[in-house]
Coordinates of N, CA and C in Angstrom, one line a residue:
M1 N -3.3 35.6 -4.7 CA -2.4 34.2 -5.0 C -2.1 34.4 -6.5
N2 N -0.8 34.7 -6.9 CA -0.2 34.7 -8.1 C -0.2 33.4 -8.9
I3 N 0.1 33.4 -10.2 CA 0.1 32.3 -10.9 C 1.3 31.4 -10.5
C4 N 2.5 31.8 -10.1 CA 3.6 31.0 -9.6 C 3.2 30.3 -8.4
E5 N 2.5 30.8 -7.5 CA 2.0 30.1 -6.3 C 1.1 29.1 -6.5
I6 N 0.0 29.3 -7.6 CA -0.9 28.3 -7.9 C -0.3 27.1 -8.5
C7 N 0.8 27.4 -9.3 CA 1.5 26.3 -10.0 C 2.3 25.5 -8.9
S8 N 2.9 26.2 -8.0 CA 3.7 25.5 -6.9 C 2.7 24.4 -6.1
I9 N 1.6 24.9 -5.9 CA 0.6 24.3 -5.1 C 0.2 23.0 -5.9
R10 N 0.1 23.2 -7.2 CA -0.6 22.0 -8.1 C 0.6 21.0 -8.1
V11 N 1.9 21.4 -8.4 CA 3.1 20.7 -8.5 C 3.2 19.9 -7.1
L12 N 3.2 20.4 -6.0 CA 3.3 19.8 -4.7 C 2.1 18.7 -4.7
S13 N 0.9 18.9 -5.0 CA -0.1 18.2 -4.9 C 0.2 16.9 -5.8
V14 N 0.8 17.1 -6.9 CA 1.0 15.9 -7.8 C 2.2 15.1 -7.2
L15 N 3.2 15.7 -6.8 CA 4.2 15.1 -6.2 C 3.8 14.2 -4.9
T16 N 2.9 14.9 -4.0 CA 2.5 14.0 -2.9 C 1.5 13.0 -3.3
S17 N 0.9 13.0 -4.2 CA 0.0 11.8 -4.9 C 0.9 10.8 -5.4
M18 N 1.9 11.1 -6.1 CA 2.9 10.1 -6.6 C 3.6 9.3 -5.5
N19 N 4.0 10.1 -4.5 CA 4.6 9.6 -3.3 C 3.8 8.5 -2.6
L20 N 2.4 8.9 -2.5 CA 1.4 8.0 -1.8 C 1.4 6.8 -2.7
L21 N 1.2 7.0 -3.9 CA 0.8 5.8 -4.7 C 2.0 5.0 -4.8
S22 N 3.5 5.3 -4.8 CA 4.5 4.6 -4.6 C 4.6 3.7 -3.4
K23 N 4.3 4.4 -2.3 CA 4.3 3.7 -0.8 C 3.2 2.7 -0.7
L24 N 2.0 3.0 -1.4 CA 0.9 2.1 -1.5 C 1.2 0.7 -2.1
E25 N 1.8 1.0 -3.3 CA 2.1 -0.1 -4.2 C 3.2 -0.9 -3.3
S26 N 4.2 -0.5 -2.8 CA 5.2 -1.2 -2.1 C 4.6 -2.0 -0.9
I27 N 3.7 -1.2 -0.2 CA 3.2 -2.2 1.0 C 2.1 -3.3 0.6
L28 N 1.5 -3.1 -0.6 CA 0.6 -4.1 -1.2 C 1.5 -5.2 -1.7
F29 N 2.7 -5.0 -2.1 CA 3.7 -5.8 -2.6 C 4.1 -6.8 -1.5
V30 N 4.7 -6.2 -0.4 CA 5.3 -7.0 0.5 C 4.2 -7.6 1.5
A31 N 3.1 -7.1 1.6 CA 2.0 -7.7 2.7 C 1.7 -9.0 2.2
S32 N 1.5 -9.4 0.9 CA 1.0 -10.7 0.4 C -0.3 -11.2 1.1
K33 N -1.1 -10.3 1.6 CA -2.5 -10.8 2.3 C -3.3 -9.6 1.8
P34 N -4.5 -9.8 2.2 CA -5.6 -8.9 1.9 C -5.5 -7.7 3.2
L35 N -5.6 -6.4 2.9 CA -5.4 -5.4 3.8 C -6.5 -4.5 3.8
M36 N -7.0 -4.1 5.0 CA -8.1 -3.2 5.2 C -7.5 -1.7 4.6
I37 N -8.5 -1.0 4.0 CA -8.2 0.4 3.6 C -7.9 1.2 4.8
V38 N -8.5 1.0 5.9 CA -8.3 1.7 7.2 C -6.8 1.3 7.6
Q39 N -6.4 0.2 7.7 CA -5.1 0.0 8.0 C -4.1 0.6 7.0
L40 N -4.2 0.7 5.6 CA -3.4 1.4 4.8 C -3.4 3.0 5.3
A41 N -4.5 3.5 5.5 CA -4.7 5.0 5.6 C -3.8 5.1 7.0
K42 N -3.9 4.3 8.0 CA -3.2 4.6 9.4 C -1.8 4.4 9.0
A43 N -1.3 3.5 8.3 CA -0.1 3.4 8.0 C 0.6 4.4 7.2
L44 N -0.1 4.9 6.4 CA 0.6 6.2 5.6 C 0.1 7.3 5.9
D45 N -0.4 7.4 7.1 CA -1.0 8.9 7.7 C -1.6 9.5 6.8
T46 N -2.9 9.2 6.2 CA -3.5 9.8 5.3 C -5.1 9.4 5.4
S47 N -6.0 9.8 4.6 CA -7.5 9.5 4.8 C -7.6 8.2 3.8
K48 N -8.8 7.7 4.2 CA -9.4 6.5 3.5 C -9.7 7.1 1.9
E49 N -10.4 8.2 2.0 CA -10.6 8.7 0.6 C -9.2 8.7 -0.2
H50 N -8.2 9.3 0.3 CA -7.0 9.4 -0.5 C -6.4 7.7 -0.9
I51 N -6.5 6.8 0.0 CA -6.2 5.8 -0.2 C -7.0 5.2 -1.5
S52 N -8.4 5.3 -1.4 CA -9.3 4.7 -2.4 C -8.9 5.5 -3.8
E53 N -8.5 6.6 -3.8 CA -8.2 7.2 -4.8 C -6.9 6.7 -5.6
A54 N -5.9 6.4 -4.7 CA -4.8 5.8 -5.1 C -5.0 4.6 -5.7
L55 N -5.8 3.6 -5.0 CA -6.1 2.3 -5.4 C -6.8 2.3 -6.7
D56 N -7.6 3.3 -7.1 CA -8.3 3.4 -8.3 C -7.2 3.5 -9.5
T57 N -6.1 4.2 -9.2 CA -5.0 4.4 -10.1 C -4.2 3.3 -10.2
L58 N -4.1 2.3 -9.2 CA -3.4 1.2 -9.4 C -4.2 0.1 -10.2
V59 N -5.5 0.1 -9.9 CA -6.4 -0.8 -10.7 C -6.2 -0.6 -12.2
M60 N -6.0 0.7 -12.5 CA -6.1 1.2 -14.0 C -4.8 0.7 -14.5
K61 N -3.7 0.7 -13.7 CA -2.3 0.3 -14.1 C -2.2 -1.1 -14.0
Y62 N -2.8 -1.9 -13.2 CA -2.5 -3.3 -13.3 C -3.5 -4.2 -13.8
N63 N -4.7 -4.0 -13.8 CA -5.9 -4.8 -14.1 C -6.1 -4.8 -15.6
R64 N -5.2 -5.2 -16.3 CA -5.3 -5.4 -17.7 C -4.8 -6.8 -18.0
D65 N -5.4 -7.3 -19.3 CA -5.1 -8.6 -19.6 C -3.7 -9.0 -19.8
D66 N -2.9 -7.9 -20.3 CA -1.5 -8.4 -20.3 C -0.7 -8.0 -19.1
S67 N -1.2 -7.8 -18.1 CA -0.6 -7.6 -16.7 C -0.5 -8.9 -15.9
G68 N 0.6 -9.3 -15.5 CA 0.7 -10.6 -14.6 C 0.1 -10.2 -13.0
I69 N 0.1 -8.9 -12.8 CA -0.4 -8.7 -11.4 C -1.6 -8.0 -11.6
H70 N -2.6 -8.2 -10.5 CA -3.7 -7.4 -10.6 C -4.1 -7.1 -9.0
I71 N -4.9 -5.9 -9.0 CA -5.3 -5.4 -7.6 C -6.6 -5.9 -7.3
L72 N -6.9 -6.7 -6.4 CA -8.1 -7.1 -6.1 C -8.7 -6.4 -4.9
R73 N -10.1 -5.9 -5.0 CA -10.7 -5.2 -4.3 C -12.1 -5.7 -3.9
E74 N -12.4 -5.8 -2.5 CA -13.7 -6.5 -2.2 C -14.0 -5.6 -0.8
A75 N -15.1 -4.9 -0.9 CA -15.6 -4.2 0.2 C -14.5 -3.1 0.6
E76 N -14.0 -3.4 1.9 CA -13.0 -2.6 2.5 C -11.6 -2.9 2.4
S77 N -11.4 -4.1 1.6 CA -10.0 -4.8 1.8 C -9.5 -4.8 0.2
V78 N -8.2 -4.8 0.2 CA -7.5 -4.9 -1.0 C -6.4 -5.7 -0.9
Q79 N -5.8 -6.5 -2.3 CA -4.8 -7.2 -2.2 C -4.2 -7.3 -3.6
M80 N -3.0 -7.3 -3.6 CA -2.2 -7.5 -4.8 C -2.0 -9.0 -5.0
A81 N -2.5 -9.5 -6.4 CA -2.4 -10.9 -6.6 C -2.1 -11.0 -8.1
T82 N -1.8 -12.3 -8.5 CA -1.5 -12.8 -9.8 C -2.7 -13.0 -10.6
N83 N -2.5 -12.6 -12.0 CA -3.5 -12.6 -12.9 C -4.2 -14.2 -13.0
P84 N -5.3 -14.4 -12.7 CA -5.9 -15.7 -12.6 C -5.8 -16.2 -14.0
E85 N -5.5 -15.7 -15.2 CA -5.4 -16.2 -16.3 C -4.0 -17.1 -16.4
N86 N -3.0 -16.7 -15.6 CA -1.7 -17.3 -15.5 C -1.6 -18.6 -14.6
L87 N -2.7 -19.2 -14.2 CA -2.7 -20.1 -13.3 C -2.2 -21.2 -13.6
S88 N -2.2 -21.8 -14.8 CA -1.5 -23.2 -15.2 C 0.1 -22.8 -15.3
A89 N 0.5 -21.7 -15.6 CA 1.9 -21.3 -15.6 C 2.3 -21.3 -14.4
I90 N 1.5 -20.7 -13.4 CA 2.1 -20.7 -12.0 C 2.1 -21.9 -11.3
E91 N 1.1 -22.8 -11.5 CA 1.2 -24.4 -11.0 C 2.3 -25.0 -11.4
G92 N 2.6 -24.7 -12.8 CA 3.9 -25.6 -13.2 C 5.1 -25.0 -12.5
F93 N 5.3 -23.8 -12.4 CA 6.4 -23.3 -11.8 C 6.4 -23.8 -10.3
I94 N 5.4 -23.8 -9.6 CA 5.4 -24.2 -8.3 C 5.8 -25.7 -8.1
K95 N 5.3 -26.5 -9.1 CA 5.7 -27.9 -9.1 C 7.1 -28.2 -9.3
D96 N 7.9 -27.2 -10.3 CA 9.3 -27.5 -10.4 C 10.2 -26.8 -9.0
E97 N 9.5 -25.9 -8.4 CA 9.9 -25.2 -7.3 C 10.1 -26.2 -6.0
V98 N 9.0 -27.1 -5.8 CA 9.1 -27.6 -4.7 C 9.7 -29.0 -4.6
S99 N 10.1 -29.4 -5.9 CA 10.8 -30.6 -6.0 C 12.1 -30.4 -6.0
G100 N 13.1 -31.7 -5.4 CA 14.2 -31.4 -5.5 C 14.9 -30.8 -4.1
E101 N 16.3 -31.1 -3.8 CA 16.7 -30.4 -2.4 C 16.7 -29.0 -2.3
L102 N 16.8 -28.6 -1.1 CA 16.9 -27.3 -0.6 C 18.3 -26.5 -1.1
T103 N 18.0 -25.5 -1.6 CA 19.3 -24.6 -2.0 C 20.0 -24.0 -0.8
K104 N 21.2 -23.6 -1.0 CA 22.0 -23.1 0.0 C 21.3 -21.8 0.7
A105 N 20.6 -20.9 -0.1 CA 19.8 -19.8 0.1 C 18.7 -20.2 1.0
Q106 N 17.9 -21.2 0.5 CA 16.8 -21.6 1.2 C 17.2 -22.3 2.7
L107 N 18.2 -22.9 2.8 CA 18.7 -23.6 4.2 C 19.1 -22.3 5.1
E108 N 19.6 -21.3 4.5 CA 20.2 -19.9 5.2 C 18.7 -19.3 5.9
T109 N 17.8 -19.1 5.0 CA 16.7 -18.7 5.5 C 15.8 -19.4 6.3
L110 N 15.8 -20.7 6.2 CA 15.4 -21.6 7.2 C 15.8 -21.5 8.6
T111 N 17.1 -21.4 8.5 CA 17.9 -21.2 9.7 C 17.6 -19.9 10.5
V112 N 17.5 -18.8 9.8 CA 17.3 -17.7 10.5 C 16.0 -17.7 11.0
I113 N 14.9 -18.1 10.3 CA 13.7 -18.1 10.7 C 13.3 -19.0 12.0
A114 N 14.2 -20.2 11.9 CA 14.3 -21.1 13.1 C 14.8 -20.4 14.4
Y115 N 15.7 -19.7 14.3 CA 16.3 -18.9 15.5 C 15.9 -17.7 15.9
R116 N 15.2 -17.0 14.8 CA 14.6 -15.7 15.1 C 13.0 -15.7 15.0
S117 N 12.3 -16.8 14.8 CA 10.8 -16.5 14.7 C 10.2 -16.4 15.9
P118 N 9.2 -15.6 16.0 CA 8.4 -15.1 14.7 C 9.2 -13.9 14.0
I119 N 9.4 -13.9 12.8 CA 10.1 -12.7 12.0 C 9.4 -12.4 10.9
T120 N 9.5 -10.9 10.8 CA 8.7 -10.4 9.3 C 9.7 -10.7 8.3
R121 N 9.2 -10.3 7.1 CA 10.1 -10.6 5.9 C 11.1 -9.5 6.0
D122 N 10.9 -8.5 6.4 CA 11.8 -7.2 6.5 C 12.9 -7.5 7.3
D123 N 12.6 -8.0 8.4 CA 13.8 -8.2 9.4 C 14.4 -9.4 8.9
L124 N 14.1 -10.4 8.2 CA 14.7 -11.5 7.7 C 15.5 -11.1 6.5
E125 N 15.2 -10.2 5.7 CA 15.9 -9.6 4.6 C 17.1 -8.6 5.1
Q126 N 16.8 -8.1 6.4 CA 17.7 -7.3 6.8 C 19.0 -8.1 7.4
I127 N 18.6 -9.4 7.9 CA 19.7 -10.2 8.3 C 20.4 -10.8 7.2
R128 N 19.6 -11.2 6.1 CA 20.3 -11.8 5.1 C 20.9 -11.1 4.0
G129 N 20.2 -9.6 4.0 CA 20.9 -9.0 3.0 C 20.5 -9.1 1.7
V130 N 19.5 -9.9 1.4 CA 18.8 -10.0 0.1 C 17.3 -10.3 0.2
N131 N 16.5 -10.2 -1.0 CA 15.1 -10.3 -0.9 C 14.8 -11.6 -0.8
C132 N 13.7 -11.8 -0.1 CA 13.6 -13.5 0.3 C 12.1 -13.8 -0.2
S133 N 11.4 -13.0 -0.7 CA 10.1 -13.3 -1.1 C 9.8 -14.6 -1.8
V134 N 10.6 -15.0 -2.8 CA 10.6 -16.1 -3.7 C 10.9 -17.3 -2.6
I135 N 12.0 -17.1 -1.8 CA 12.5 -18.3 -1.0 C 11.4 -18.6 0.0
L136 N 10.8 -17.6 0.6 CA 9.8 -17.8 1.6 C 8.5 -18.5 1.0
R137 N 8.1 -18.1 -0.4 CA 6.9 -18.8 -0.8 C 7.4 -20.3 -1.3
N138 N 8.6 -20.6 -1.5 CA 9.1 -22.0 -1.8 C 9.0 -22.7 -0.4
L139 N 9.5 -22.1 0.7 CA 9.4 -22.8 1.9 C 8.1 -23.3 2.5
M140 N 7.3 -22.2 2.1 CA 5.7 -22.3 2.5 C 5.0 -23.5 1.6
M141 N 5.5 -23.6 0.4 CA 4.9 -24.6 -0.4 C 5.3 -26.0 -0.1
R142 N 6.6 -25.9 0.5 CA 7.1 -27.1 0.9 C 6.7 -27.8 2.3
G143 N 5.8 -26.8 3.0 CA 5.4 -27.2 4.1 C 6.5 -26.9 5.4
L144 N 7.4 -26.2 5.2 CA 8.4 -26.0 6.1 C 8.2 -24.7 6.9
V145 N 7.5 -23.7 6.4 CA 7.3 -22.5 7.0 C 5.7 -22.0 7.0
D146 N 5.4 -21.6 8.2 CA 4.0 -20.9 8.2 C 4.0 -19.5 8.2
Q147 N 2.9 -18.8 7.6 CA 2.9 -17.3 7.7 C 1.8 -17.2 8.6
Y148 N 1.9 -16.1 9.6 CA 0.9 -15.7 10.5 C 0.6 -14.2 10.2
D149 N -0.6 -14.0 10.2 CA -1.2 -12.7 9.8 C -1.9 -12.1 11.2
S150 N -1.7 -11.0 11.3 CA -2.5 -10.2 12.4 C -3.4 -9.0 11.9
S151 N -4.6 -9.0 12.6 CA -5.4 -7.9 12.0 C -4.9 -6.6 12.4
E152 N -3.8 -6.6 13.4 CA -3.4 -5.1 13.8 C -2.2 -4.8 13.1
E153 N -1.4 -5.7 12.4 CA -0.1 -5.4 11.8 C -0.3 -5.9 10.4
I154 N 0.5 -5.2 9.5 CA 0.2 -5.0 8.1 C 1.1 -6.4 7.6
L155 N 2.3 -6.4 8.3 CA 3.5 -7.3 7.6 C 3.1 -8.6 8.4
P156 N 3.0 -9.7 7.7 CA 2.9 -11.2 8.4 C 4.3 -11.5 9.0
T157 N 4.3 -12.5 10.0 CA 5.3 -13.1 10.5 C 5.5 -14.5 10.0
Y158 N 6.7 -14.8 10.0 CA 7.1 -16.3 9.7 C 7.6 -17.2 10.8
V159 N 7.2 -18.6 10.8 CA 7.7 -19.5 11.9 C 7.9 -20.9 11.1
L160 N 8.7 -21.7 11.9 CA 8.7 -23.0 11.4 C 7.4 -23.8 11.6
T161 N 7.1 -24.8 10.6 CA 6.1 -25.8 10.9 C 6.4 -26.7 11.6
M162 N 5.5 -27.5 12.3 CA 5.6 -28.7 13.0 C 6.3 -29.8 12.4
D163 N 6.0 -29.9 10.7 CA 6.7 -30.8 10.0 C 8.2 -30.5 9.9
A164 N 8.6 -29.1 9.9 CA 10.0 -28.7 9.8 C 10.6 -29.1 11.3
L165 N 10.0 -29.0 12.5 CA 10.6 -29.3 13.7 C 10.9 -30.8 13.7
A166 N 9.8 -31.6 13.2 CA 10.1 -33.1 13.1 C 11.1 -33.5 12.3
A167 N 11.4 -33.1 11.0 CA 12.3 -33.2 10.2 C 13.8 -32.9 11.0
L168 N 13.8 -32.0 11.8 CA 14.9 -31.7 12.4 C 15.1 -32.5 13.8
G169 N 14.1 -33.5 14.1 CA 14.2 -34.3 15.2 C 14.1 -33.6 16.6
I170 N 13.3 -32.4 16.6 CA 13.0 -31.7 17.7 C 11.5 -31.4 18.1
S171 N 11.2 -31.2 19.1 CA 10.0 -30.9 19.3 C 9.3 -29.4 19.6
E172 N 10.5 -28.6 19.9 CA 10.3 -27.1 20.0 C 11.5 -26.5 19.5
I173 N 11.4 -25.1 19.2 CA 12.4 -24.4 18.7 C 13.6 -24.3 19.8
A174 N 13.3 -24.2 21.0 CA 14.3 -24.0 22.1 C 15.3 -25.2 22.1
D175 N 14.9 -26.3 21.6 CA 15.9 -27.5 21.5 C 17.0 -27.3 20.2
L176 N 16.7 -26.5 19.6 CA 17.9 -26.0 18.5 C 19.3 -25.9 19.1
P177 N 20.3 -26.4 18.4 CA 21.8 -26.2 18.9 C 22.1 -24.8 19.2
Q178 N 22.7 -24.6 20.2 CA 23.1 -23.1 20.6 C 21.9 -22.0 20.4
F179 N 20.7 -22.5 20.8 CA 19.6 -21.6 20.7 C 19.6 -20.1 21.3
A180 N 20.0 -20.2 22.7 CA 20.1 -19.1 23.5 C 21.3 -18.3 22.9
E181 N 22.2 -18.5 22.2 CA 23.4 -17.7 21.6 C 23.0 -17.3 20.4
L182 N 22.5 -18.2 19.4 CA 22.3 -18.0 17.9 C 20.9 -17.1 17.8
S183 N 19.9 -17.2 18.8 CA 18.8 -16.6 18.6 C 18.9 -14.7 18.5
Q184 N 20.0 -14.4 19.0 CA 20.2 -13.2 18.7 C 20.5 -12.6 17.4
H185 N 20.0 -11.4 16.9 CA 20.1 -11.0 15.5 C 21.6 -10.9 15.0
E186 N 22.4 -10.3 16.0 CA 23.7 -10.1 15.6 C 24.5 -11.4 15.6
H187 N 24.3 -12.5 16.1 CA 24.8 -13.7 16.2 C 24.5 -14.4 14.9
I188 N 23.2 -14.3 14.5 CA 22.8 -14.9 13.3 C 23.6 -14.4 12.0
A189 N 23.4 -13.0 11.9 CA 24.1 -12.4 10.9 C 25.6 -12.7 10.7
H190 N 26.4 -12.8 12.0 CA 27.6 -13.2 11.9 C 28.1 -14.5 11.6
A191 N 27.1 -15.3 11.9 CA 27.3 -16.8 11.4 C 27.2 -17.0 9.9
L192 N 26.1 -16.2 9.4 CA 25.9 -16.2 7.8 C 27.1 -15.7 7.3
S193 N 27.7 -14.4 7.8 CA 28.7 -14.0 7.2 C 29.9 -14.9 7.1
K194 N 30.2 -15.4 8.3 CA 31.5 -16.3 8.4 C 31.2 -17.6 7.3
E195 N 30.0 -18.1 7.2 CA 29.8 -19.0 6.3 C 30.0 -18.7 4.8
E196 N 29.5 -17.4 4.5 CA 29.8 -16.8 3.2 C 31.3 -16.7 2.9
D197 N 32.1 -16.3 3.9 CA 33.5 -16.2 3.7 C 34.1 -17.6 3.4
S198 N 33.8 -18.6 4.2 CA 34.3 -19.9 3.9 C 34.1 -20.3 2.6
D199 N 32.8 -20.0 2.0 CA 32.5 -20.3 0.6 C 33.4 -19.9 -0.4
T200 N 33.6 -18.5 0.0 CA 34.5 -17.7 -0.9 C 35.9 -18.0 -1.0
V201 N 36.5 -18.6 0.3 CA 37.6 -19.0 0.3 C 38.0 -20.5 -0.5
E202 N 36.9 -21.3 -0.4 CA 37.0 -22.4 -1.1 C 36.9 -22.4 -2.6

């Protein structure tokens, strides 16, 4: 094997590691819950050893005093979380977020969850066309949306809470207006699109 072939193999190895690191970082961010290393290895089609090595790199990257995000590892599980030192700032933000009326974006998100639950954040964002992570956290803090985790799935799903149903004056999701029609993905997306067009005309 000549020097060029050796260099090519090393470059490929570095690129593969960077790709794994990027994908792992993205999954930890969207999961918003502890994940088992074996789950991550299966999702990324790699070994537990490679996942552990990538996690070591992420810990070095994030677990610093000046970082707002930390990687928490306990036994065979891992989670991306906020820096504990920022608790007071986070609590103040949450207090401001849950007070006041729902915004148009929050109402739209609540509507999609109502008609399409249980729904993952990925599917929700595909329908709305925007990132919904902050909105989902706000709706959960208000007690309007619940997050359900499955040991077999990486991504959690979201549903309306009983408090949300009570506020709407119904006892089950099927009692929502035009539920059979609007519970289809295309109809929800179309309805939101028409509402957006109406706002633009105004």
